[in-house]
Amino acid sequence: MQKFFTIGRIATPAAVLAGLTMAALLMRPSFAAPVFPDPSSARSDIDSALKQAASSHKRVLVDFGANWCGDCRALDENLHKPENASLLSAHFVLVRVNVGDKGIDHNIDLAQRYGIPLNKGVPALAVLDSDGRVVFSQKNGEFESMSRMDARSVNEFLTRWKPGN
């Protein structure tokens, strides 16, 4: 009987630890649903967004990032918090541009076109008017540490770059 209690004392914490480890692995960005589309769709996605922006008098928010990027996921989460989601949908058409599945190796030419230095990291944002002209281009990796930022900083960014400002 003593052996059973000893094994139970060891097995129960080990089972809990194994369960917590599995939960942590499943919550890692690589296991989460993709936020960024296939890299090959970027040009057509931007073209569609520009048409939509022109007909709705909005700007285009181009979000360069990747599904493996934790800061990109943090930005996406902050963009869709209630205080930002309404501002985003009222004033912007969001386009996510995937820079690659294993590193930054796709859509580099698009980043250059919009003045985004991908060597500073992702996420990186550009704001375009409905004619495709760059209104803002992130030059210094301002959002690359998004996991340490909050929804308020995203709100300030959206407010600053919405049409009419």
Short mmCIF file of N, CA and C in Angstrom, two decimals, residues 8-18:
data_model
loop_
_atom_site.label_atom_id
_atom_site.label_comp_id
_atom_site.label_asym_id
_atom_site.label_seq_id
_atom_site.Cartn_x
_atom_site.Cartn_y
_atom_site.Cartn_z
N GLY A 8 1.66 7.57 -6.53
CA GLY A 8 0.62 8.57 -6.74
C GLY A 8 1.12 9.98 -6.51
N ARG A 9 1.99 10.15 -5.51
CA ARG A 9 2.54 11.47 -5.23
C ARG A 9 3.44 11.96 -6.36
N ILE A 10 4.09 11.03 -7.01
CA ILE A 10 4.97 11.39 -8.13
C ILE A 10 4.18 11.50 -9.43
N ALA A 11 3.28 10.56 -9.66
CA ALA A 11 2.54 10.51 -10.92
C ALA A 11 1.61 11.70 -11.10
N THR A 12 0.93 12.11 -10.04
CA THR A 12 -0.01 13.22 -10.17
C THR A 12 0.67 14.52 -10.58
N PRO A 13 1.74 14.96 -9.89
CA PRO A 13 2.42 16.18 -10.36
C PRO A 13 3.01 16.03 -11.76
N ALA A 14 3.51 14.83 -12.07
CA ALA A 14 4.08 14.62 -13.41
C ALA A 14 2.99 14.75 -14.48
N ALA A 15 1.81 14.23 -14.20
CA ALA A 15 0.70 14.33 -15.16
C ALA A 15 0.27 15.78 -15.34
N VAL A 16 0.22 16.52 -14.24
CA VAL A 16 -0.15 17.94 -14.31
C VAL A 16 0.89 18.70 -15.12
N LEU A 17 2.16 18.44 -14.85
CA LEU A 17 3.24 19.11 -15.58
C LEU A 17 3.18 18.77 -17.07
N ALA A 18 2.92 17.51 -17.40
CA ALA A 18 2.82 17.12 -18.80
C ALA A 18 1.65 17.83 -19.48
#
